[in-house]
Amino acid sequence: MKIVFFGTPEFAVPTLEKLLNHSEFEVLAVVTQPDKRRERGNKLIPSPVKAIATAHNLPVWQPERVKKDTETLTQLKQLDADVFVVVAYGQILSSKILNMPKLSCINVHGSILPKYRGAAPIQWCLYNGEKETGITTMLMDVGMDTGAMLQIATTPIGLLDNAQDLADRLAALGGDLLVETLLKLERQEIQPIPQDNLAATYAPLIKKQDYALDWSKSAIQLHNQIRGFYPNCTATFRNNLLKITASAPLGSVGDRNLPPELIHKLPDLSNISDKPGVVVSITKGIGAIVQTGEGLLLLREVQLAGKRPQSGWDFVNGTRLTVGEVFSAGR
């Protein structure tokens, strides 16, 4: 099966590697986003997908707008591919492109469709406190993740899973599911299932204001925001911006699902209460516990501006944090 692969971030790499290492598939070329200027020195950095493609001596095309790039469109047409595979490419494909391959264009999407169509399904499913998510392979159409579904693979979400943990797991799951999907399609063993548009939900691009923590929210809401939008959620501490990169909700919602080794270290918090944002307890070896609008939140990992992430306990020691200090809203 001759394949053209469209993808950009690390999430797409396991799927590309599965295709490259499978005897039934031949990857003809890779289409990925243009190199971006990142890190110090303003150097042009290739996408993770381009790095893999280059290592395998594959042709790589990086159009600014693939729908409008006549050279890329001509090259895609000339390849006469059986399938286009799309994994987090980052651009919308036109109907002209979708109609080029002999069999179909297939997308590997990081949710159980029709829930969480859109750009950030992993982040928003965590934000909303889902207990399960998965990968859907689907036939692409001109809509935003609206095509008929081919196969679904699911995975549970743990209370302390963050967006990176879940993305890594789903990326591996996606590679396996795509291989299975392609082989079954070739043998005509899959019947596409139309999506229920009435059950659809959307996962839009994340905006800067989504990162700001509001301590009047409940502990579980804040925890889901922190892990969903990892590692960028912010609070204000001593008039400086502080990223909170790992947390744990305490109380009836959280304690049942926390690791036993963490639960055993926690003090009795049953009679503790204060205004939202106030540090109500400091647990030796773990970190600060903060009052929220409902319940308590343990700060497991934080990052001061210009510094590396540090454990909640190192943060307590380094700042000489005391009970009664206040965290205010992020910005």
Short mmCIF file of C-alpha atoms in Angstrom, two decimals:
data_model
loop_
_atom_site.label_atom_id
_atom_site.label_comp_id
_atom_site.label_asym_id
_atom_site.label_seq_id
_atom_site.Cartn_x
_atom_site.Cartn_y
_atom_site.Cartn_z
CA MET A 1 0.00 0.00 0.00
CA LYS A 2 1.53 3.31 -1.11
CA ILE A 3 1.08 6.08 1.45
CA VAL A 4 1.68 9.80 1.78
CA PHE A 5 1.93 10.88 5.42
CA PHE A 6 0.73 14.28 6.68
CA GLY A 7 1.77 15.15 10.24
CA THR A 8 3.77 17.56 12.36
CA PRO A 9 4.18 17.13 16.14
CA GLU A 10 5.61 14.39 18.34
CA PHE A 11 2.11 12.90 18.60
CA ALA A 12 2.32 11.86 14.93
CA VAL A 13 5.76 10.23 15.14
CA PRO A 14 4.75 6.75 16.45
CA THR A 15 2.24 6.36 13.63
CA LEU A 16 4.80 7.30 10.98
CA GLU A 17 7.33 4.91 12.52
CA LYS A 18 4.79 2.07 12.50
CA LEU A 19 4.20 2.63 8.78
CA LEU A 20 7.91 2.80 8.02
CA ASN A 21 8.59 -0.45 9.87
CA HIS A 22 5.74 -2.47 8.33
CA SER A 23 6.37 -4.61 5.25
CA GLU A 24 2.88 -4.01 3.85
CA PHE A 25 3.30 -0.24 3.53
CA GLU A 26 5.50 2.07 1.49
CA VAL A 27 5.67 5.70 2.61
CA LEU A 28 6.25 7.71 -0.57
CA ALA A 29 6.61 11.18 0.98
CA VAL A 30 5.85 13.28 4.05
CA VAL A 31 4.01 16.60 4.23
CA THR A 32 4.62 18.63 7.40
CA GLN A 33 4.44 22.19 8.65
CA PRO A 34 7.29 24.62 7.84
CA ASP A 35 10.22 24.77 10.26
CA LYS A 36 9.59 27.09 13.22
CA ARG A 37 11.91 29.42 15.06
CA ARG A 38 12.18 28.12 18.59
CA GLU A 39 14.44 28.20 21.61
CA ARG A 40 17.35 30.53 22.21
CA GLY A 41 19.24 31.76 19.20
CA ASN A 42 16.08 31.91 17.11
CA LYS A 43 17.17 28.87 15.13
CA LEU A 44 14.87 27.16 12.65
CA ILE A 45 13.77 23.86 14.19
CA PRO A 46 12.24 21.09 12.04
CA SER A 47 9.06 19.37 13.18
CA PRO A 48 9.45 15.98 14.90
CA VAL A 49 7.84 14.34 11.86
CA LYS A 50 10.33 15.99 9.50
CA ALA A 51 13.22 14.74 11.64
CA ILE A 52 12.01 11.14 11.28
CA ALA A 53 11.32 11.53 7.56
CA THR A 54 14.75 13.01 6.93
CA ALA A 55 16.41 10.17 8.85
CA HIS A 56 14.67 7.73 6.48
CA ASN A 57 15.62 9.75 3.37
CA LEU A 58 11.99 10.44 2.48
CA PRO A 59 10.91 13.40 0.34
CA VAL A 60 9.58 16.13 2.67
CA TRP A 61 7.28 18.95 1.57
CA GLN A 62 6.54 21.91 3.83
CA PRO A 63 4.08 24.27 2.14
CA GLU A 64 2.88 27.33 4.07
CA ARG A 65 -0.65 26.63 2.80
CA VAL A 66 -0.97 23.21 1.24
CA LYS A 67 -4.36 23.99 -0.33
CA LYS A 68 -2.84 26.88 -2.30
CA ASP A 69 0.59 25.46 -3.11
CA THR A 70 0.40 24.41 -6.76
CA GLU A 71 3.82 22.73 -6.73
CA THR A 72 2.92 20.49 -3.77
CA LEU A 73 -0.51 19.73 -5.25
CA THR A 74 1.12 18.64 -8.51
CA GLN A 75 3.63 16.44 -6.69
CA LEU A 76 0.91 14.83 -4.57
CA LYS A 77 -1.13 14.03 -7.66
CA GLN A 78 1.86 12.55 -9.49
CA LEU A 79 2.62 10.14 -6.65
CA ASP A 80 -0.61 8.25 -7.38
CA ALA A 81 -0.81 7.08 -3.75
CA ASP A 82 -3.32 4.57 -2.42
CA VAL A 83 -3.87 6.39 0.89
CA PHE A 84 -3.12 9.72 2.52
CA VAL A 85 -2.67 9.34 6.29
CA VAL A 86 -3.18 12.48 8.39
CA VAL A 87 -2.10 12.75 12.05
CA ALA A 88 -2.14 16.20 13.69
CA TYR A 89 -0.89 17.87 10.53
CA GLY A 90 -2.14 21.33 11.47
CA GLN A 91 -3.73 22.44 8.18
CA ILE A 92 -7.12 21.83 6.62
CA LEU A 93 -7.04 19.70 3.46
CA SER A 94 -9.16 20.77 0.50
CA SER A 95 -11.60 18.47 -1.28
CA LYS A 96 -9.12 18.41 -4.17
CA ILE A 97 -6.48 16.84 -1.91
CA LEU A 98 -8.96 14.51 -0.22
CA ASN A 99 -9.94 13.08 -3.60
CA MET A 100 -6.38 12.36 -4.78
CA PRO A 101 -5.61 8.94 -3.23
CA LYS A 102 -7.05 5.79 -4.81
CA LEU A 103 -8.60 4.45 -1.60
CA SER A 104 -9.09 7.29 0.87
CA CYS A 105 -7.69 9.91 3.22
CA ILE A 106 -7.57 8.54 6.76
CA ASN A 107 -7.21 10.62 9.91
CA VAL A 108 -5.96 9.42 13.29
CA HIS A 109 -7.79 11.56 15.86
CA GLY A 110 -7.07 11.76 19.60
CA SER A 111 -10.57 11.25 20.99
CA ILE A 112 -13.57 8.96 20.88
CA LEU A 113 -15.52 10.67 18.15
CA PRO A 114 -17.90 12.42 17.83
CA LYS A 115 -16.76 13.88 21.17
CA TYR A 116 -13.91 16.41 21.08
CA ARG A 117 -13.67 17.24 17.41
CA GLY A 118 -11.09 19.93 16.79
CA ALA A 119 -7.56 21.00 17.56
CA ALA A 120 -7.07 20.06 21.23
CA PRO A 121 -9.05 16.91 22.10
CA ILE A 122 -6.59 15.57 24.67
CA GLN A 123 -6.42 18.82 26.62
CA TRP A 124 -10.16 19.43 26.76
CA CYS A 125 -11.10 15.88 27.71
CA LEU A 126 -8.83 16.22 30.77
CA TYR A 127 -10.18 19.69 31.53
CA ASN A 128 -13.68 18.22 31.55
CA GLY A 129 -12.69 15.37 33.85
CA GLU A 130 -13.32 12.48 31.46
CA LYS A 131 -12.52 9.02 32.82
CA GLU A 132 -11.84 7.49 29.41
CA THR A 133 -10.66 8.61 26.00
CA GLY A 134 -9.16 7.01 22.93
CA ILE A 135 -8.20 7.11 19.28
CA THR A 136 -10.56 7.13 16.33
CA THR A 137 -9.51 6.36 12.77
CA MET A 138 -11.87 7.89 10.23
CA LEU A 139 -12.40 8.67 6.58
CA MET A 140 -11.78 12.35 6.02
CA ASP A 141 -14.23 14.79 4.50
CA VAL A 142 -14.18 18.59 4.19
CA GLY A 143 -15.61 19.07 7.71
CA MET A 144 -13.68 19.40 10.98
CA ASP A 145 -13.31 15.78 12.11
CA THR A 146 -16.77 14.91 10.79
CA GLY A 147 -15.94 11.93 8.57
CA ALA A 148 -17.24 8.38 8.96
CA MET A 149 -15.51 6.40 11.70
CA LEU A 150 -13.51 3.27 10.95
CA GLN A 151 -12.15 1.96 14.27
CA ILE A 152 -11.89 3.09 17.89
CA ALA A 153 -9.41 2.11 20.61
CA THR A 154 -9.91 3.32 24.19
CA THR A 155 -7.75 3.95 27.25
CA PRO A 156 -8.68 4.88 30.84
CA ILE A 157 -7.60 8.22 32.29
CA GLY A 158 -5.98 8.19 35.72
CA LEU A 159 -6.55 11.01 38.20
CA LEU A 160 -2.92 12.17 37.95
CA ASP A 161 -2.53 11.77 34.18
CA ASN A 162 -1.67 15.04 32.43
CA ALA A 163 -1.88 16.04 28.77
CA GLN A 164 1.65 14.85 28.02
CA ASP A 165 1.10 11.47 29.70
CA LEU A 166 -2.12 10.96 27.79
CA ALA A 167 -0.70 12.17 24.47
CA ASP A 168 2.19 9.71 24.71
CA ARG A 169 -0.19 6.84 25.42
CA LEU A 170 -2.62 7.81 22.69
CA ALA A 171 0.18 8.33 20.15
CA ALA A 172 1.33 4.74 20.61
CA LEU A 173 -2.26 3.52 20.52
CA GLY A 174 -2.88 5.49 17.33
CA GLY A 175 0.01 3.90 15.48
CA ASP A 176 -1.23 0.39 16.23
CA LEU A 177 -4.82 1.25 15.40
CA LEU A 178 -3.92 2.82 12.05
CA VAL A 179 -1.97 -0.25 10.94
CA GLU A 180 -4.92 -2.46 11.87
CA THR A 181 -7.32 -0.09 10.10
CA LEU A 182 -5.32 0.00 6.87
CA LEU A 183 -4.97 -3.77 6.71
CA LYS A 184 -8.69 -4.27 7.33
CA LEU A 185 -9.59 -1.64 4.75
CA GLU A 186 -7.46 -3.39 2.17
CA ARG A 187 -9.29 -6.65 2.91
CA GLN A 188 -12.65 -4.81 2.92
CA GLU A 189 -13.31 -5.88 6.50
CA ILE A 190 -14.44 -2.46 7.80
CA GLN A 191 -17.81 -0.81 7.37
CA PRO A 192 -17.49 2.98 7.96
CA ILE A 193 -19.94 4.31 10.58
CA PRO A 194 -21.33 7.85 10.18
CA GLN A 195 -20.89 10.11 13.20
CA ASP A 196 -23.85 11.28 15.25
CA ASN A 197 -23.59 15.03 14.78
CA LEU A 198 -26.08 15.65 17.62
CA ALA A 199 -23.62 14.02 20.06
CA ALA A 200 -20.62 16.00 18.82
CA THR A 201 -18.56 18.22 21.11
CA TYR A 202 -15.66 20.50 20.17
CA ALA A 203 -12.11 20.99 21.42
CA PRO A 204 -10.99 24.41 20.19
CA LEU A 205 -7.49 25.85 20.23
CA ILE A 206 -6.39 26.79 23.74
CA LYS A 207 -6.11 30.51 24.46
CA LYS A 208 -3.87 32.33 26.92
CA GLN A 209 -6.79 33.10 29.24
CA ASP A 210 -7.49 29.37 29.58
CA TYR A 211 -4.24 29.02 31.55
CA ALA A 212 -5.20 31.42 34.36
CA LEU A 213 -6.17 29.65 37.61
CA ASP A 214 -9.13 30.98 39.59
CA TRP A 215 -8.97 29.74 43.18
CA SER A 216 -12.71 30.15 43.67
CA LYS A 217 -13.16 27.07 41.47
CA SER A 218 -13.26 23.65 43.11
CA ALA A 219 -10.11 21.61 43.72
CA ILE A 220 -11.08 19.05 41.09
CA GLN A 221 -11.80 21.78 38.51
CA LEU A 222 -8.42 23.40 39.14
CA HIS A 223 -6.64 20.05 39.05
CA ASN A 224 -8.27 19.17 35.72
CA GLN A 225 -7.28 22.56 34.32
CA ILE A 226 -3.67 22.15 35.48
CA ARG A 227 -3.26 18.67 34.02
CA GLY A 228 -5.32 19.38 30.92
CA PHE A 229 -3.39 22.51 29.94
CA TYR A 230 -0.04 21.19 31.21
CA PRO A 231 2.49 22.73 31.63
CA ASN A 232 1.14 26.27 31.26
CA CYS A 233 -1.41 27.05 34.01
CA THR A 234 -0.57 30.10 36.08
CA ALA A 235 -1.20 31.60 39.50
CA THR A 236 0.20 34.73 41.12
CA PHE A 237 2.48 34.33 44.14
CA ARG A 238 4.10 37.28 45.93
CA ASN A 239 3.16 39.44 42.92
CA ASN A 240 5.03 37.17 40.51
CA LEU A 241 3.67 34.74 37.95
CA LEU A 242 4.02 31.09 38.91
CA LYS A 243 3.25 28.04 36.80
CA ILE A 244 1.60 25.14 38.59
CA THR A 245 2.46 22.03 36.63
CA ALA A 246 1.22 19.18 38.86
CA SER A 247 -1.41 18.99 41.58
CA ALA A 248 -3.70 16.61 43.42
CA PRO A 249 -7.26 17.29 44.61
CA LEU A 250 -7.79 16.34 48.23
CA GLY A 251 -11.01 15.36 49.94
CA SER A 252 -13.82 13.04 48.93
CA VAL A 253 -13.24 13.49 45.17
CA GLY A 254 -9.50 13.01 45.09
CA ASP A 255 -8.42 10.80 47.98
CA ARG A 256 -10.15 7.67 46.70
CA ASN A 257 -8.03 7.70 43.54
CA LEU A 258 -4.66 8.98 44.77
CA PRO A 259 -1.66 6.65 45.10
CA PRO A 260 -1.52 5.04 48.58
CA GLU A 261 2.05 6.28 49.13
CA LEU A 262 0.77 9.86 48.78
CA ILE A 263 -2.33 9.39 50.92
CA HIS A 264 -0.27 7.98 53.81
CA LYS A 265 1.86 11.15 53.98
CA LEU A 266 -1.08 13.56 54.20
CA PRO A 267 -2.17 15.03 57.54
CA ASP A 268 -5.75 15.05 58.81
CA LEU A 269 -7.35 17.84 56.79
CA SER A 270 -10.96 17.28 57.79
CA ASN A 271 -11.29 20.43 59.93
CA ILE A 272 -9.19 22.77 57.79
CA SER A 273 -10.91 25.60 55.93
CA ASP A 274 -10.02 29.11 54.80
CA LYS A 275 -10.57 31.57 51.96
CA PRO A 276 -9.77 30.39 48.42
CA GLY A 277 -6.07 30.71 47.56
CA VAL A 278 -4.82 30.53 51.16
CA VAL A 279 -2.10 28.00 52.09
CA VAL A 280 -3.78 25.95 54.84
CA SER A 281 -1.15 23.27 55.40
CA ILE A 282 2.38 22.28 54.42
CA THR A 283 3.13 18.56 54.21
CA LYS A 284 6.73 17.63 54.79
CA GLY A 285 8.35 16.06 51.76
CA ILE A 286 5.39 16.85 49.50
CA GLY A 287 4.41 20.52 49.43
CA ALA A 288 1.78 23.16 50.11
CA ILE A 289 -1.96 22.53 50.37
CA VAL A 290 -4.17 25.38 49.21
CA GLN A 291 -7.83 26.10 49.95
CA THR A 292 -10.05 26.34 46.87
CA GLY A 293 -13.70 27.24 46.39
CA GLU A 294 -14.50 23.63 47.24
CA GLY A 295 -11.91 21.25 48.64
CA LEU A 296 -8.14 21.46 48.97
CA LEU A 297 -5.44 21.31 46.30
CA LEU A 298 -1.96 19.89 46.83
CA LEU A 299 0.72 21.63 44.76
CA ARG A 300 2.93 18.74 43.61
CA GLU A 301 5.11 20.64 41.13
CA VAL A 302 5.57 24.31 40.25
CA GLN A 303 7.78 26.47 38.05
CA LEU A 304 8.99 29.94 38.96
CA ALA A 305 9.54 32.40 36.11
CA GLY A 306 12.88 31.73 34.41
CA LYS A 307 13.46 28.55 36.45
CA ARG A 308 13.11 24.83 35.89
CA PRO A 309 10.10 22.97 37.30
CA GLN A 310 10.59 21.91 40.91
CA SER A 311 8.78 19.68 43.37
CA GLY A 312 6.21 21.22 45.66
CA TRP A 313 8.48 20.53 48.63
CA ASP A 314 11.52 22.18 47.03
CA PHE A 315 9.33 25.19 46.30
CA VAL A 316 8.26 25.39 49.95
CA ASN A 317 11.86 25.25 51.13
CA GLY A 318 13.23 27.60 48.50
CA THR A 319 10.66 30.33 49.11
CA ARG A 320 10.24 29.68 52.87
CA LEU A 321 6.53 29.41 52.25
CA THR A 322 4.34 29.58 55.34
CA VAL A 323 0.78 28.68 56.22
CA GLY A 324 -1.48 31.68 55.68
CA GLU A 325 0.23 32.97 52.53
CA VAL A 326 -2.02 33.53 49.55
CA PHE A 327 -2.01 32.47 45.92
CA SER A 328 -4.10 34.71 43.70
CA ALA A 329 -5.43 34.31 40.18
CA GLY A 330 -3.15 33.73 37.23
CA ARG A 331 -2.89 36.08 34.31
#
